[in-house]
């Protein structure tokens, strides 16, 4: 009898120690079965040995076994709660989603400097009441040359080395060398009064260097109305150069020649670097050439059916790229097409 009581106490102490030491819920369940599970468990085995005891001893021994089982079961329950809480916490940590995200600044692009310049020039003329017209970049010989008073034999044609397109008879289709064909199209499409600017891409067979590219941008202006004079042309050029380059910048006209205007002039603006005092950029003249202009030649009016007795007009043209280069101090037109982000980001 005392032997069994000692064994029960020893089994309980051993069981409680192992319950305290177990490290997972799964191990605890295995241990629980081993200690208090069934007939073959530690407690079950002790129970089976009650039969070997004398009758009067069985009751006390049975109570001792039940008490031991209760304490072991209580210890298992308590340990289970702790282990479960720990395992749930570990699982939560393991499955935790990190929803914080470091989002860098979005790289938002912007309009190319040439486009910005084009838009600004357009706005300037729109503010003076002009329309903006666009036309095709692939043109016929007639729109690009013939209608502009340059018949096939005209020596002025050699002023432009043209990129021809392999379409139709030889030299009948080309990449426009200026935006003037759009002016012809506008005069065909609408009767005067006409106040319009035509910006766009033009093409010439130039070898690239700091000032030339085979693809460049031009903006031309055309005014056709009753009583338009050379004075209107000069005033218009003074107005837009001052608006674009600033109030200290002025313009002047010098006699020149274009087949599609008569008389013709080149227009210059006071050097924006020295404001006319003279520097290396303007070769100490104080002036920088920007474009050409003149009164629309009567032969051009004849090509589009405008009566030169009733109407007169002026036209002008200049490079958008060159304008941007002057104002932003860009020393090489090739920067515009190199697409070096370090250049583009500056504007
Ligand atoms: C230049 C010179 C110019 C025109 C363009 C023009 C158009 C028609 C009739 C008459 Cl439809 N003229 N345009 C006139 C004079 C000069 O451009 O140096 N551009 C870069």
CSV table of C-alpha atoms and ligand atoms in Angstrom, one decimal:
chain,number,residue,atom,x,y,z
A,1,UNK,CA,0.0,0.0,0.0
A,2,UNK,CA,2.6,2.6,1.0
A,3,UNK,CA,4.6,1.5,-2.0
A,4,UNK,CA,1.8,2.4,-4.3
A,5,UNK,CA,1.1,5.7,-2.6
A,6,UNK,CA,4.8,6.6,-3.0
A,7,UNK,CA,4.6,5.6,-6.6
A,8,UNK,CA,1.5,7.8,-7.2
A,9,UNK,CA,3.3,10.8,-5.6
A,10,UNK,CA,6.4,10.1,-7.6
A,11,UNK,CA,4.4,9.7,-10.9
A,12,UNK,CA,2.5,12.9,-10.1
A,13,UNK,CA,5.7,14.9,-9.5
A,14,UNK,CA,7.3,13.5,-12.6
A,15,UNK,CA,4.2,14.2,-14.6
A,16,UNK,CA,4.0,17.8,-13.4
A,17,UNK,CA,7.7,18.4,-14.1
A,18,UNK,CA,7.3,17.1,-17.7
A,19,UNK,CA,4.1,19.1,-18.3
A,20,UNK,CA,6.0,22.2,-17.1
A,21,UNK,CA,8.9,21.5,-19.5
A,22,UNK,CA,6.9,20.7,-22.6
A,23,UNK,CA,7.4,23.3,-25.4
A,24,UNK,CA,4.4,22.9,-27.8
A,25,UNK,CA,0.7,22.2,-27.8
A,26,UNK,CA,1.3,19.1,-29.9
A,27,UNK,CA,3.9,17.7,-27.5
A,28,UNK,CA,1.6,18.5,-24.6
A,29,UNK,CA,-1.3,16.5,-26.2
A,30,UNK,CA,1.1,13.5,-26.6
A,31,UNK,CA,2.3,13.9,-23.1
A,32,UNK,CA,-1.3,14.2,-21.8
A,33,UNK,CA,-2.2,10.9,-23.4
A,34,UNK,CA,0.8,9.2,-22.0
A,35,UNK,CA,0.1,10.5,-18.4
A,36,UNK,CA,-3.7,10.5,-18.1
A,37,UNK,CA,-5.0,9.1,-21.4
A,38,UNK,CA,-6.3,5.6,-21.1
A,39,UNK,CA,-5.7,2.2,-19.5
A,40,UNK,CA,-2.1,2.2,-20.6
A,41,UNK,CA,-1.3,5.7,-19.4
A,42,UNK,CA,0.7,6.3,-16.2
A,43,UNK,CA,-2.5,6.9,-14.2
A,44,UNK,CA,-4.4,4.1,-16.0
A,45,UNK,CA,-1.6,1.6,-15.1
A,46,UNK,CA,-1.7,2.8,-11.5
A,47,UNK,CA,-5.5,2.3,-11.5
A,48,UNK,CA,-5.1,-1.2,-12.8
A,49,UNK,CA,-2.8,-2.0,-9.9
A,50,UNK,CA,-5.6,-1.1,-7.4
A,51,UNK,CA,-7.0,-4.6,-7.8
A,52,UNK,CA,-3.8,-6.1,-6.3
A,53,UNK,CA,-4.4,-4.2,-3.1
A,54,UNK,CA,-6.3,-5.5,-0.1
A,55,UNK,CA,-9.9,-4.2,-0.2
A,56,UNK,CA,-9.5,-1.8,2.8
A,57,UNK,CA,-6.6,-0.1,1.1
A,58,UNK,CA,-8.1,0.4,-2.3
A,59,UNK,CA,-10.3,3.3,-1.4
A,60,UNK,CA,-7.5,5.6,-0.1
A,61,UNK,CA,-5.2,4.5,-2.9
A,62,UNK,CA,-8.0,5.2,-5.5
A,63,UNK,CA,-8.6,8.7,-4.0
A,64,UNK,CA,-4.8,9.4,-4.2
A,65,UNK,CA,-4.8,8.4,-7.9
A,66,UNK,CA,-7.8,10.5,-8.7
A,67,UNK,CA,-6.3,13.5,-6.8
A,68,UNK,CA,-3.1,13.0,-8.7
A,69,UNK,CA,-4.9,12.8,-12.0
A,70,UNK,CA,-6.9,16.0,-11.2
A,71,UNK,CA,-3.7,17.9,-10.5
A,72,UNK,CA,-2.0,16.6,-13.6
A,73,UNK,CA,-5.0,17.4,-15.7
A,74,UNK,CA,-5.2,20.9,-14.2
A,75,UNK,CA,-1.5,21.4,-14.9
A,76,UNK,CA,-2.1,20.3,-18.5
A,77,UNK,CA,-5.0,22.6,-19.0
A,78,UNK,CA,-3.0,25.6,-17.6
A,79,UNK,CA,0.0,24.7,-19.7
A,80,UNK,CA,-2.1,24.3,-22.8
A,81,UNK,CA,-3.6,27.8,-22.4
A,82,UNK,CA,-0.1,29.3,-22.1
A,83,UNK,CA,1.3,27.4,-25.0
A,84,UNK,CA,-1.7,28.2,-27.2
A,85,UNK,CA,-1.4,31.9,-26.5
A,86,UNK,CA,2.3,31.8,-27.3
A,87,UNK,CA,1.7,29.9,-30.5
A,88,UNK,CA,-1.1,32.2,-31.6
A,89,UNK,CA,1.2,35.2,-31.0
A,90,UNK,CA,4.0,33.5,-33.0
A,91,UNK,CA,1.6,32.8,-35.9
A,92,UNK,CA,0.3,36.3,-35.9
A,93,UNK,CA,3.8,37.7,-36.1
A,94,UNK,CA,4.8,35.2,-38.8
A,95,UNK,CA,1.8,36.0,-40.9
A,96,UNK,CA,1.9,39.8,-40.3
A,97,UNK,CA,1.7,41.7,-43.6
A,98,UNK,CA,3.8,44.9,-43.8
A,99,UNK,CA,1.4,47.2,-45.4
A,100,UNK,CA,3.6,50.2,-45.1
A,101,UNK,CA,5.2,51.0,-48.4
A,102,UNK,CA,7.7,53.7,-49.2
A,103,UNK,CA,6.6,55.2,-52.5
A,104,UNK,CA,9.1,57.5,-54.1
A,105,UNK,CA,8.1,60.7,-55.9
A,106,UNK,CA,6.4,59.9,-59.2
A,107,UNK,CA,8.6,60.9,-62.2
A,108,UNK,CA,6.2,63.2,-64.0
A,109,UNK,CA,7.5,64.3,-67.4
A,110,UNK,CA,7.0,67.7,-69.0
A,111,UNK,CA,6.8,69.2,-72.4
A,112,UNK,CA,10.0,69.4,-74.5
A,113,UNK,CA,11.6,72.9,-74.5
A,114,UNK,CA,10.8,73.2,-78.3
A,115,UNK,CA,7.1,72.3,-77.6
A,116,UNK,CA,7.0,74.8,-74.7
A,117,UNK,CA,8.5,77.5,-77.0
A,118,UNK,CA,6.0,76.7,-79.7
A,119,UNK,CA,3.1,76.9,-77.3
A,120,UNK,CA,4.3,80.2,-75.9
A,121,UNK,CA,4.7,81.7,-79.4
A,122,UNK,CA,1.2,80.4,-80.4
A,123,UNK,CA,-0.3,82.0,-77.2
A,124,UNK,CA,1.4,85.2,-78.0
A,125,UNK,CA,-0.1,85.4,-81.5
A,126,UNK,CA,-3.5,84.1,-80.3
A,127,UNK,CA,-3.5,87.0,-77.9
A,128,UNK,CA,-3.1,89.4,-80.9
A,129,UNK,CA,-6.1,87.8,-82.6
A,130,UNK,CA,-4.4,85.2,-84.8
A,131,UNK,CA,-5.6,81.7,-85.5
A,132,UNK,CA,-3.2,78.7,-85.4
A,133,UNK,CA,-3.2,76.4,-88.4
A,134,UNK,CA,-1.4,73.1,-89.0
A,135,UNK,CA,-0.8,71.2,-92.3
A,136,UNK,CA,0.9,68.1,-93.6
A,137,UNK,CA,4.6,67.5,-93.4
A,138,UNK,CA,4.6,65.5,-96.6
A,139,UNK,CA,3.8,68.0,-99.4
A,140,UNK,CA,3.6,68.2,-103.1
A,141,UNK,CA,6.0,70.3,-105.2
A,142,UNK,CA,3.2,72.7,-106.0
A,143,UNK,CA,2.4,73.6,-102.4
A,144,UNK,CA,6.0,73.8,-101.3
A,145,UNK,CA,7.5,75.6,-104.3
A,146,UNK,CA,5.4,76.4,-107.2
A,147,UNK,CA,2.5,78.2,-105.4
A,148,UNK,CA,5.2,80.2,-103.6
A,149,UNK,CA,6.5,81.8,-106.8
A,150,UNK,CA,9.2,79.3,-107.3
A,151,UNK,CA,8.6,77.5,-110.7
A,152,UNK,CA,10.9,74.5,-111.5
A,153,UNK,CA,13.5,76.7,-113.2
A,154,UNK,CA,13.5,79.3,-110.5
A,155,UNK,CA,17.1,79.8,-109.2
A,156,UNK,CA,15.6,80.3,-105.7
A,157,UNK,CA,14.8,76.6,-105.5
A,158,UNK,CA,18.4,75.8,-105.1
A,159,UNK,CA,18.2,77.7,-101.7
A,160,UNK,CA,16.6,74.6,-100.3
A,161,UNK,CA,18.1,71.2,-100.5
A,162,UNK,CA,15.0,69.1,-100.3
A,163,UNK,CA,14.3,65.6,-99.0
A,164,UNK,CA,12.1,64.0,-101.7
A,165,UNK,CA,9.7,61.1,-101.1
A,166,UNK,CA,9.6,58.1,-103.5
A,167,UNK,CA,6.0,58.7,-104.5
A,168,UNK,CA,4.6,59.6,-107.9
A,169,UNK,CA,6.8,61.2,-110.6
A,170,UNK,CA,10.4,62.1,-109.4
A,171,UNK,CA,10.6,65.2,-107.3
A,172,UNK,CA,6.8,65.6,-107.1
A,173,UNK,CA,6.4,64.7,-103.4
A,174,UNK,CA,8.7,65.9,-100.6
A,175,UNK,CA,9.1,66.6,-96.9
A,176,UNK,CA,8.1,70.3,-96.6
A,177,UNK,CA,11.1,72.6,-96.4
A,178,UNK,CA,9.1,75.3,-94.6
A,179,UNK,CA,5.6,75.8,-93.2
A,180,UNK,CA,4.6,78.1,-96.1
A,181,UNK,CA,2.6,75.3,-97.8
A,182,UNK,CA,0.2,75.5,-94.8
A,183,UNK,CA,-0.2,79.2,-95.5
A,184,UNK,CA,-1.2,78.4,-99.1
A,185,UNK,CA,-3.7,75.8,-97.8
A,186,UNK,CA,-5.2,78.4,-95.5
A,187,UNK,CA,-5.6,81.0,-98.3
A,188,UNK,CA,-7.3,78.3,-100.4
A,189,UNK,CA,-9.6,77.3,-97.6
A,190,UNK,CA,-10.8,80.7,-96.4
A,191,UNK,CA,-11.3,84.2,-97.9
A,192,UNK,CA,-9.6,87.2,-96.2
A,193,UNK,CA,-9.3,88.6,-93.6
A,194,UNK,CA,-6.7,86.1,-92.6
A,195,UNK,CA,-4.6,86.4,-89.4
A,196,UNK,CA,-2.9,83.1,-88.7
A,197,UNK,CA,0.3,81.5,-87.6
A,198,UNK,CA,1.5,78.1,-88.8
A,199,UNK,CA,4.0,76.2,-86.5
A,200,UNK,CA,5.4,72.8,-87.3
A,201,UNK,CA,8.2,70.5,-88.3
A,202,UNK,CA,10.2,71.1,-91.5
A,203,UNK,CA,12.9,69.2,-93.3
A,204,UNK,CA,16.0,70.1,-95.2
A,205,UNK,CA,19.0,68.1,-96.5
A,206,UNK,CA,21.4,69.7,-94.0
A,207,UNK,CA,24.4,68.0,-92.4
A,208,UNK,CA,23.9,68.3,-88.6
A,209,UNK,CA,26.1,70.9,-86.8
A,210,UNK,CA,25.6,73.2,-83.9
A,211,UNK,CA,23.1,75.4,-85.8
A,212,UNK,CA,21.5,72.9,-88.3
A,213,UNK,CA,19.5,69.7,-88.2
A,214,UNK,CA,17.7,68.0,-91.1
A,215,UNK,CA,14.6,68.3,-88.9
A,216,UNK,CA,13.7,71.6,-87.3
A,217,UNK,CA,10.8,73.7,-86.3
A,218,UNK,CA,9.4,76.8,-87.9
A,219,UNK,CA,6.6,79.2,-87.2
A,220,UNK,CA,5.2,81.4,-89.9
A,221,UNK,CA,2.7,84.2,-89.8
A,222,UNK,CA,0.3,85.4,-92.5
A,223,UNK,CA,-1.9,88.4,-92.5
A,224,UNK,CA,-4.1,89.2,-95.5
A,225,UNK,CA,-6.6,92.0,-95.3
A,226,UNK,CA,-7.6,95.3,-96.9
A,227,UNK,CA,-5.0,98.0,-96.5
A,228,UNK,CA,-2.2,96.0,-94.9
A,229,UNK,CA,1.1,97.8,-95.1
A,230,UNK,CA,4.8,97.2,-94.5
A,231,UNK,CA,4.3,99.3,-91.3
A,232,UNK,CA,1.9,96.7,-90.0
A,233,UNK,CA,4.5,94.1,-90.6
A,234,UNK,CA,7.2,96.0,-88.8
A,235,UNK,CA,4.9,96.8,-85.9
A,236,UNK,CA,3.8,93.1,-85.6
A,237,UNK,CA,7.4,92.0,-85.5
A,238,UNK,CA,8.3,94.6,-82.8
A,239,UNK,CA,5.2,93.5,-80.8
A,240,UNK,CA,6.0,89.8,-80.7
A,241,UNK,CA,9.8,90.0,-80.3
A,242,UNK,CA,9.2,92.4,-77.3
A,243,UNK,CA,6.6,90.0,-75.8
A,244,UNK,CA,8.8,87.0,-76.2
A,245,UNK,CA,12.2,88.3,-75.3
A,246,UNK,CA,11.3,91.1,-73.0
A,247,UNK,CA,10.6,94.9,-73.1
A,248,UNK,CA,14.3,95.8,-73.5
A,249,UNK,CA,14.6,93.8,-76.7
A,250,UNK,CA,13.7,95.6,-80.0
A,251,UNK,CA,13.6,94.6,-83.7
A,252,UNK,CA,14.8,96.0,-87.0
A,253,UNK,CA,14.4,95.0,-90.6
A,254,UNK,CA,17.1,94.8,-93.2
A,255,UNK,CA,16.4,94.5,-97.0
A,256,UNK,CA,16.6,90.9,-98.3
A,257,UNK,CA,15.1,88.7,-100.9
A,258,UNK,CA,12.5,85.9,-100.9
A,259,UNK,CA,10.7,84.7,-104.0
A,260,UNK,CA,7.3,84.7,-102.2
A,261,UNK,CA,7.5,88.3,-100.7
A,262,UNK,CA,8.1,91.7,-102.3
A,263,UNK,CA,9.6,93.7,-100.8
A,264,UNK,CA,11.4,91.3,-98.5
A,265,UNK,CA,13.4,91.8,-95.3
A,266,UNK,CA,15.4,89.9,-92.7
A,267,UNK,CA,14.4,90.8,-89.2
A,268,UNK,CA,16.8,91.0,-86.3
A,269,UNK,CA,16.3,91.5,-82.5
A,270,UNK,CA,18.7,93.3,-80.2
A,271,UNK,CA,21.2,90.9,-78.8
A,272,UNK,CA,19.5,89.4,-75.7
A,273,UNK,CA,23.0,88.7,-74.1
A,274,UNK,CA,24.3,92.3,-74.2
A,275,UNK,CA,21.0,94.1,-74.9
A,276,UNK,CA,22.5,95.8,-78.0
A,277,UNK,CA,25.8,97.0,-76.5
A,278,UNK,CA,27.8,94.5,-78.5
A,279,UNK,CA,29.3,91.2,-77.5
A,280,UNK,CA,30.9,88.0,-79.0
A,281,UNK,CA,27.5,86.3,-79.5
A,282,UNK,CA,26.3,89.1,-81.8
A,283,UNK,CA,29.7,89.7,-83.4
A,284,UNK,CA,29.7,93.2,-81.7
A,285,UNK,CA,26.8,94.3,-83.9
A,286,UNK,CA,24.3,94.4,-81.1
A,287,UNK,CA,21.8,92.5,-83.3
A,288,UNK,CA,20.9,88.8,-83.9
A,289,UNK,CA,19.1,87.7,-87.0
A,290,UNK,CA,16.0,85.7,-86.3
A,291,UNK,CA,13.9,85.3,-89.5
A,292,UNK,CA,12.6,86.6,-92.7
A,293,UNK,CA,9.5,88.6,-93.7
A,294,UNK,CA,7.9,90.7,-96.4
A,295,UNK,CA,4.8,91.7,-98.3
A,296,UNK,CA,3.1,88.7,-99.9
A,297,UNK,CA,4.1,88.6,-103.6
A,298,UNK,CA,1.2,89.2,-106.1
A,299,UNK,CA,2.2,85.9,-107.8
A,300,UNK,CA,1.5,84.0,-104.6
A,301,UNK,CA,-1.9,85.7,-104.4
A,302,UNK,CA,-2.5,84.7,-108.0
A,303,UNK,CA,-1.8,81.1,-107.3
A,304,UNK,CA,-4.5,81.0,-104.6
A,305,UNK,CA,-7.0,83.4,-106.3
A,306,UNK,CA,-6.7,86.3,-103.9
A,307,UNK,CA,-7.3,89.7,-105.7
A,308,UNK,CA,-4.1,91.8,-105.1
A,309,UNK,CA,-6.1,94.9,-106.1
A,310,UNK,CA,-8.4,94.4,-103.1
A,311,UNK,CA,-6.1,92.8,-100.6
A,312,UNK,CA,-2.6,93.1,-99.4
A,313,UNK,CA,-0.7,91.1,-96.8
A,314,UNK,CA,2.5,90.3,-95.1
A,315,UNK,CA,4.2,87.1,-94.0
A,316,UNK,CA,7.1,86.2,-91.8
A,317,UNK,CA,8.9,83.1,-90.7
A,318,UNK,CA,11.5,82.1,-88.2
A,319,UNK,CA,12.9,79.0,-86.4
A,320,UNK,CA,11.3,77.9,-83.1
A,321,UNK,CA,14.4,76.0,-82.2
A,322,UNK,CA,16.6,79.1,-82.7
A,323,UNK,CA,14.2,81.1,-80.6
A,324,UNK,CA,14.5,78.6,-77.7
A,325,UNK,CA,18.3,78.5,-78.1
A,326,UNK,CA,18.6,82.2,-77.9
A,327,UNK,CA,16.4,82.7,-74.8
A,328,UNK,CA,17.7,79.7,-72.9
A,329,UNK,CA,21.3,80.0,-73.9
A,330,UNK,CA,21.5,76.6,-75.6
A,331,UNK,CA,24.7,76.5,-77.7
A,332,UNK,CA,23.9,73.5,-79.9
A,333,UNK,CA,20.6,72.6,-81.7
A,334,UNK,CA,21.5,68.9,-81.5
A,335,UNK,CA,20.8,69.0,-77.7
A,336,UNK,CA,17.1,69.1,-78.6
A,337,UNK,CA,17.1,65.6,-80.2
A,338,UNK,CA,19.9,63.9,-78.2
A,339,UNK,CA,17.3,63.1,-75.5
A,340,UNK,CA,19.8,63.4,-72.6
A,341,UNK,CA,17.6,63.7,-69.6
A,342,UNK,CA,20.1,66.0,-67.9
A,343,UNK,CA,19.6,68.5,-70.6
A,344,UNK,CA,15.8,68.1,-70.9
A,345,UNK,CA,15.2,68.4,-67.1
A,346,UNK,CA,16.6,71.9,-67.0
A,347,UNK,CA,13.6,73.4,-68.8
B,1,LIG,C1,12.8,82.5,-92.9
B,1,LIG,C2,12.0,83.3,-93.9
B,1,LIG,C3,9.7,83.6,-94.5
B,1,LIG,C4,7.6,83.7,-95.5
B,1,LIG,C5,8.5,83.1,-94.8
B,1,LIG,C6,5.5,83.4,-96.7
B,1,LIG,C7,4.4,82.6,-96.9
B,1,LIG,C8,3.5,82.8,-97.9
B,1,LIG,C9,3.6,83.9,-98.7
B,1,LIG,C10,4.7,84.8,-98.4
B,1,LIG,CL1,2.2,81.8,-98.2
B,1,LIG,N1,5.6,84.5,-97.5
B,1,LIG,N2,6.3,83.1,-95.8
B,1,LIG,C11,7.9,85.0,-96.0
B,1,LIG,C12,9.1,85.6,-95.7
B,1,LIG,C13,10.0,84.9,-95.0
B,1,LIG,O1,10.6,82.9,-93.8
B,1,LIG,O2,14.0,82.9,-92.8
B,1,LIG,N3,12.3,81.6,-92.2
B,1,LIG,C14,13.1,80.8,-91.3
